[in-house]
Amino acid sequence: MKAKSSRGLPESNAVNITDGLDGLAACTSTIAFAVMAVTMRHLDWSLSVFAAALAGATTGFLPYNRHVARCFMGDTGSLALGGALGIVGSLSGSFVTLAVASAVFAAEALSVLLQVFWFRYTKAQTGQGRRLFRMAPLHHHFELLGWHETKVTGRLIASAGLAGVVACLLARPFP
């Protein structure tokens, strides 16, 4: 039970880290929930319906959260969505599907971990910390490279969509 319940916390934090650009966390969450709903429909109908409902809810939120956002999700929404996504994956036992469908969330969280680790490591070695990225999380690094916010968001959403397709293909065969 401990392994199942521990998946919600890192997923929750990863979605929270991703929530930094207009529409990014909402759209990538929609994709991840839709993937979980489709791939779990034969495993656990109630969890599939719950995931589909959350995919629908985040889809309904997108018109207000896309660029230029009129309404922000904030920590309350992103932590709740990430926790729900982690718990859905844990309760269904679909860890591989969840991991692949959450590739954008993982990349964002990993960029923060790598940035902190590298800064502390180089500070201990040379006395002055160096950065791996211009800024963490990854979406801010791309912005500082000169990409417009909508370009960064679009590319990460496309990546989430591709990860969702791969997750569906890797999931148990479904008719």
PDB file of C-alpha atoms in Angstrom:
ATOM      1  CA  MET A   1       0.000   0.000   0.000  1.00  0.00           C
ATOM      2  CA  LYS A   2       2.906   2.351   0.719  1.00  0.00           C
ATOM      3  CA  ALA A   3       4.177   2.151  -2.878  1.00  0.00           C
ATOM      4  CA  LYS A   4       0.704   2.881  -4.217  1.00  0.00           C
ATOM      5  CA  SER A   5       0.078   5.882  -1.993  1.00  0.00           C
ATOM      6  CA  SER A   6       3.524   7.420  -2.539  1.00  0.00           C
ATOM      7  CA  ARG A   7       2.954   8.046  -6.277  1.00  0.00           C
ATOM      8  CA  GLY A   8       0.579  10.980  -5.721  1.00  0.00           C
ATOM      9  CA  LEU A   9       3.121  13.290  -4.080  1.00  0.00           C
ATOM     10  CA  PRO A  10       5.793  13.442  -6.816  1.00  0.00           C
ATOM     11  CA  GLU A  11       3.138  13.642  -9.531  1.00  0.00           C
ATOM     12  CA  SER A  12       1.436  16.467  -7.657  1.00  0.00           C
ATOM     13  CA  ASN A  13       4.676  18.402  -7.331  1.00  0.00           C
ATOM     14  CA  ALA A  14       5.589  17.817 -10.995  1.00  0.00           C
ATOM     15  CA  VAL A  15       2.270  19.229 -12.210  1.00  0.00           C
ATOM     16  CA  ASN A  16       2.713  22.180  -9.860  1.00  0.00           C
ATOM     17  CA  ILE A  17       6.172  22.877 -11.320  1.00  0.00           C
ATOM     18  CA  THR A  18       4.709  22.701 -14.841  1.00  0.00           C
ATOM     19  CA  ASP A  19       2.095  25.336 -13.987  1.00  0.00           C
ATOM     20  CA  GLY A  20       4.085  28.376 -15.045  1.00  0.00           C
ATOM     21  CA  LEU A  21       2.807  29.311 -18.485  1.00  0.00           C
ATOM     22  CA  ASP A  22      -0.708  30.061 -19.650  1.00  0.00           C
ATOM     23  CA  GLY A  23      -2.523  26.812 -20.402  1.00  0.00           C
ATOM     24  CA  LEU A  24       0.483  24.510 -19.996  1.00  0.00           C
ATOM     25  CA  ALA A  25      -0.511  22.571 -16.880  1.00  0.00           C
ATOM     26  CA  ALA A  26      -4.186  22.468 -17.839  1.00  0.00           C
ATOM     27  CA  CYS A  27      -3.610  21.135 -21.350  1.00  0.00           C
ATOM     28  CA  THR A  28      -0.939  18.608 -20.397  1.00  0.00           C
ATOM     29  CA  SER A  29      -3.152  17.422 -17.523  1.00  0.00           C
ATOM     30  CA  THR A  30      -6.054  17.041 -19.936  1.00  0.00           C
ATOM     31  CA  ILE A  31      -3.929  14.833 -22.167  1.00  0.00           C
ATOM     32  CA  ALA A  32      -2.634  12.724 -19.275  1.00  0.00           C
ATOM     33  CA  PHE A  33      -6.114  12.237 -17.791  1.00  0.00           C
ATOM     34  CA  ALA A  34      -7.555  11.346 -21.204  1.00  0.00           C
ATOM     35  CA  VAL A  35      -4.821   8.752 -21.730  1.00  0.00           C
ATOM     36  CA  MET A  36      -5.472   7.249 -18.312  1.00  0.00           C
ATOM     37  CA  ALA A  37      -9.223   7.184 -18.966  1.00  0.00           C
ATOM     38  CA  VAL A  38      -8.837   5.440 -22.323  1.00  0.00           C
ATOM     39  CA  THR A  39      -6.249   2.889 -21.230  1.00  0.00           C
ATOM     40  CA  MET A  40      -8.001   1.979 -17.967  1.00  0.00           C
ATOM     41  CA  ARG A  41     -11.536   1.573 -19.236  1.00  0.00           C
ATOM     42  CA  HIS A  42     -11.288  -2.250 -19.095  1.00  0.00           C
ATOM     43  CA  LEU A  43      -9.279  -2.343 -15.858  1.00  0.00           C
ATOM     44  CA  ASP A  44     -11.331  -0.143 -13.562  1.00  0.00           C
ATOM     45  CA  TRP A  45     -14.415   1.555 -14.930  1.00  0.00           C
ATOM     46  CA  SER A  46     -14.885   3.919 -11.972  1.00  0.00           C
ATOM     47  CA  LEU A  47     -11.299   5.240 -12.179  1.00  0.00           C
ATOM     48  CA  SER A  48     -11.669   5.586 -15.930  1.00  0.00           C
ATOM     49  CA  VAL A  49     -14.807   7.691 -15.485  1.00  0.00           C
ATOM     50  CA  PHE A  50     -13.057   9.778 -12.815  1.00  0.00           C
ATOM     51  CA  ALA A  51     -10.074  10.390 -15.119  1.00  0.00           C
ATOM     52  CA  ALA A  52     -12.415  11.278 -17.994  1.00  0.00           C
ATOM     53  CA  ALA A  53     -14.286  13.716 -15.749  1.00  0.00           C
ATOM     54  CA  LEU A  54     -11.036  15.439 -14.793  1.00  0.00           C
ATOM     55  CA  ALA A  55      -9.989  15.553 -18.458  1.00  0.00           C
ATOM     56  CA  GLY A  56     -13.326  17.221 -19.214  1.00  0.00           C
ATOM     57  CA  ALA A  57     -12.974  19.634 -16.313  1.00  0.00           C
ATOM     58  CA  THR A  58      -9.518  20.769 -17.375  1.00  0.00           C
ATOM     59  CA  THR A  59     -10.720  21.069 -20.976  1.00  0.00           C
ATOM     60  CA  GLY A  60     -13.500  23.347 -19.741  1.00  0.00           C
ATOM     61  CA  PHE A  61     -10.931  25.432 -17.881  1.00  0.00           C
ATOM     62  CA  LEU A  62      -8.690  25.927 -20.937  1.00  0.00           C
ATOM     63  CA  PRO A  63     -10.643  28.781 -22.611  1.00  0.00           C
ATOM     64  CA  TYR A  64     -10.034  30.876 -19.488  1.00  0.00           C
ATOM     65  CA  ASN A  65      -6.441  29.750 -18.961  1.00  0.00           C
ATOM     66  CA  ARG A  66      -4.962  29.875 -22.460  1.00  0.00           C
ATOM     67  CA  HIS A  67      -2.750  32.780 -23.526  1.00  0.00           C
ATOM     68  CA  VAL A  68      -3.488  35.542 -22.329  1.00  0.00           C
ATOM     69  CA  ALA A  69      -4.956  33.913 -19.225  1.00  0.00           C
ATOM     70  CA  ARG A  70      -7.974  35.467 -17.587  1.00  0.00           C
ATOM     71  CA  CYS A  71      -7.967  32.915 -14.790  1.00  0.00           C
ATOM     72  CA  PHE A  72      -4.978  31.214 -13.166  1.00  0.00           C
ATOM     73  CA  MET A  73      -4.912  27.676 -11.820  1.00  0.00           C
ATOM     74  CA  GLY A  74      -2.435  28.317  -9.016  1.00  0.00           C
ATOM     75  CA  ASP A  75      -1.080  25.861  -6.492  1.00  0.00           C
ATOM     76  CA  THR A  76      -4.510  24.719  -5.350  1.00  0.00           C
ATOM     77  CA  GLY A  77      -5.498  23.495  -8.799  1.00  0.00           C
ATOM     78  CA  SER A  78      -2.152  22.135  -9.967  1.00  0.00           C
ATOM     79  CA  LEU A  79      -1.416  20.250  -6.743  1.00  0.00           C
ATOM     80  CA  ALA A  80      -4.912  18.748  -6.770  1.00  0.00           C
ATOM     81  CA  LEU A  81      -4.676  17.707 -10.432  1.00  0.00           C
ATOM     82  CA  GLY A  82      -1.251  16.185  -9.957  1.00  0.00           C
ATOM     83  CA  GLY A  83      -2.336  14.338  -6.837  1.00  0.00           C
ATOM     84  CA  ALA A  84      -5.429  13.020  -8.591  1.00  0.00           C
ATOM     85  CA  LEU A  85      -3.353  11.898 -11.573  1.00  0.00           C
ATOM     86  CA  GLY A  86      -0.875  10.099  -9.325  1.00  0.00           C
ATOM     87  CA  ILE A  87      -3.600   8.410  -7.328  1.00  0.00           C
ATOM     88  CA  VAL A  88      -5.451   7.302 -10.484  1.00  0.00           C
ATOM     89  CA  GLY A  89      -2.255   5.708 -11.753  1.00  0.00           C
ATOM     90  CA  SER A  90      -1.536   4.128  -8.387  1.00  0.00           C
ATOM     91  CA  LEU A  91      -4.978   2.698  -7.789  1.00  0.00           C
ATOM     92  CA  SER A  92      -5.146   1.243 -11.284  1.00  0.00           C
ATOM     93  CA  GLY A  93      -1.603  -0.122 -11.137  1.00  0.00           C
ATOM     94  CA  SER A  94      -0.860   1.573 -14.470  1.00  0.00           C
ATOM     95  CA  PHE A  95       2.531   2.934 -13.465  1.00  0.00           C
ATOM     96  CA  VAL A  96       4.150   2.594 -16.892  1.00  0.00           C
ATOM     97  CA  THR A  97       1.208   4.240 -18.633  1.00  0.00           C
ATOM     98  CA  LEU A  98       1.226   7.059 -16.086  1.00  0.00           C
ATOM     99  CA  ALA A  99       4.982   7.540 -16.344  1.00  0.00           C
ATOM    100  CA  VAL A 100       4.911   7.803 -20.133  1.00  0.00           C
ATOM    101  CA  ALA A 101       1.776   9.974 -20.214  1.00  0.00           C
ATOM    102  CA  SER A 102       3.426  12.279 -17.655  1.00  0.00           C
ATOM    103  CA  ALA A 103       6.645  12.745 -19.629  1.00  0.00           C
ATOM    104  CA  VAL A 104       6.334  16.547 -19.745  1.00  0.00           C
ATOM    105  CA  PHE A 105       5.717  16.709 -15.995  1.00  0.00           C
ATOM    106  CA  ALA A 106       8.736  14.456 -15.411  1.00  0.00           C
ATOM    107  CA  ALA A 107      10.964  16.566 -17.671  1.00  0.00           C
ATOM    108  CA  GLU A 108       9.935  19.759 -15.877  1.00  0.00           C
ATOM    109  CA  ALA A 109      10.552  18.276 -12.425  1.00  0.00           C
ATOM    110  CA  LEU A 110      13.811  16.660 -13.509  1.00  0.00           C
ATOM    111  CA  SER A 111      15.076  19.981 -14.843  1.00  0.00           C
ATOM    112  CA  VAL A 112      14.600  21.533 -11.404  1.00  0.00           C
ATOM    113  CA  LEU A 113      16.329  18.625  -9.659  1.00  0.00           C
ATOM    114  CA  LEU A 114      19.264  18.720 -12.080  1.00  0.00           C
ATOM    115  CA  GLN A 115      19.602  22.493 -11.753  1.00  0.00           C
ATOM    116  CA  VAL A 116      19.721  22.351  -7.949  1.00  0.00           C
ATOM    117  CA  PHE A 117      22.075  19.350  -7.892  1.00  0.00           C
ATOM    118  CA  TRP A 118      24.477  20.854 -10.443  1.00  0.00           C
ATOM    119  CA  PHE A 119      24.517  24.245  -8.710  1.00  0.00           C
ATOM    120  CA  ARG A 120      25.305  22.694  -5.329  1.00  0.00           C
ATOM    121  CA  TYR A 121      27.892  20.320  -6.793  1.00  0.00           C
ATOM    122  CA  THR A 122      29.786  23.044  -8.671  1.00  0.00           C
ATOM    123  CA  LYS A 123      29.585  25.341  -5.643  1.00  0.00           C
ATOM    124  CA  ALA A 124      31.169  22.645  -3.467  1.00  0.00           C
ATOM    125  CA  GLN A 125      33.872  21.966  -6.069  1.00  0.00           C
ATOM    126  CA  THR A 126      34.776  25.489  -7.196  1.00  0.00           C
ATOM    127  CA  GLY A 127      33.270  27.802  -4.601  1.00  0.00           C
ATOM    128  CA  GLN A 128      30.895  29.288  -7.139  1.00  0.00           C
ATOM    129  CA  GLY A 129      27.718  27.562  -8.288  1.00  0.00           C
ATOM    130  CA  ARG A 130      27.083  27.161 -12.007  1.00  0.00           C
ATOM    131  CA  ARG A 131      23.792  26.568 -13.732  1.00  0.00           C
ATOM    132  CA  LEU A 132      22.877  23.782 -16.097  1.00  0.00           C
ATOM    133  CA  PHE A 133      19.901  25.672 -17.544  1.00  0.00           C
ATOM    134  CA  ARG A 134      19.379  29.405 -17.828  1.00  0.00           C
ATOM    135  CA  MET A 135      16.453  28.978 -15.475  1.00  0.00           C
ATOM    136  CA  ALA A 136      14.514  26.047 -14.114  1.00  0.00           C
ATOM    137  CA  PRO A 137      11.936  24.641 -14.733  1.00  0.00           C
ATOM    138  CA  LEU A 138      12.490  23.807 -18.361  1.00  0.00           C
ATOM    139  CA  HIS A 139       9.732  26.004 -19.796  1.00  0.00           C
ATOM    140  CA  HIS A 140      11.418  29.117 -18.367  1.00  0.00           C
ATOM    141  CA  HIS A 141      14.755  28.009 -19.864  1.00  0.00           C
ATOM    142  CA  PHE A 142      13.140  27.991 -23.308  1.00  0.00           C
ATOM    143  CA  GLU A 143      11.662  31.440 -22.686  1.00  0.00           C
ATOM    144  CA  LEU A 144      15.101  32.800 -21.795  1.00  0.00           C
ATOM    145  CA  LEU A 145      16.439  31.316 -25.028  1.00  0.00           C
ATOM    146  CA  GLY A 146      14.084  33.724 -26.798  1.00  0.00           C
ATOM    147  CA  TRP A 147      11.093  31.483 -27.496  1.00  0.00           C
ATOM    148  CA  HIS A 148       7.699  33.155 -27.163  1.00  0.00           C
ATOM    149  CA  GLU A 149       5.426  31.812 -24.431  1.00  0.00           C
ATOM    150  CA  THR A 150       2.941  30.387 -26.929  1.00  0.00           C
ATOM    151  CA  LYS A 151       5.736  28.583 -28.799  1.00  0.00           C
ATOM    152  CA  VAL A 152       7.026  26.978 -25.596  1.00  0.00           C
ATOM    153  CA  THR A 153       3.523  25.989 -24.552  1.00  0.00           C
ATOM    154  CA  GLY A 154       2.687  24.614 -27.992  1.00  0.00           C
ATOM    155  CA  ARG A 155       5.832  22.508 -28.193  1.00  0.00           C
ATOM    156  CA  LEU A 156       5.365  21.079 -24.702  1.00  0.00           C
ATOM    157  CA  ILE A 157       1.704  20.316 -25.398  1.00  0.00           C
ATOM    158  CA  ALA A 158       2.706  18.577 -28.641  1.00  0.00           C
ATOM    159  CA  SER A 159       5.277  16.592 -26.656  1.00  0.00           C
ATOM    160  CA  ALA A 160       2.590  15.630 -24.136  1.00  0.00           C
ATOM    161  CA  GLY A 161       0.339  14.539 -26.986  1.00  0.00           C
ATOM    162  CA  LEU A 162       3.095  12.398 -28.470  1.00  0.00           C
ATOM    163  CA  ALA A 163       3.806  10.895 -25.049  1.00  0.00           C
ATOM    164  CA  GLY A 164       0.083  10.195 -24.711  1.00  0.00           C
ATOM    165  CA  VAL A 165       0.019   8.308 -27.996  1.00  0.00           C
ATOM    166  CA  VAL A 166       3.067   6.277 -26.950  1.00  0.00           C
ATOM    167  CA  ALA A 167       1.453   5.557 -23.565  1.00  0.00           C
ATOM    168  CA  CYS A 168      -1.690   4.296 -25.302  1.00  0.00           C
ATOM    169  CA  LEU A 169       0.389   2.036 -27.545  1.00  0.00           C
ATOM    170  CA  LEU A 170       2.369   0.667 -24.596  1.00  0.00           C
ATOM    171  CA  ALA A 171      -0.723   0.033 -22.498  1.00  0.00           C
ATOM    172  CA  ARG A 172      -2.378  -3.336 -22.447  1.00  0.00           C
ATOM    173  CA  PRO A 173      -4.071  -4.112 -25.727  1.00  0.00           C
ATOM    174  CA  PHE A 174      -7.539  -2.714 -25.870  1.00  0.00           C
ATOM    175  CA  PRO A 175     -10.181  -3.395 -28.528  1.00  0.00           C
TER     176      PRO A 175
END
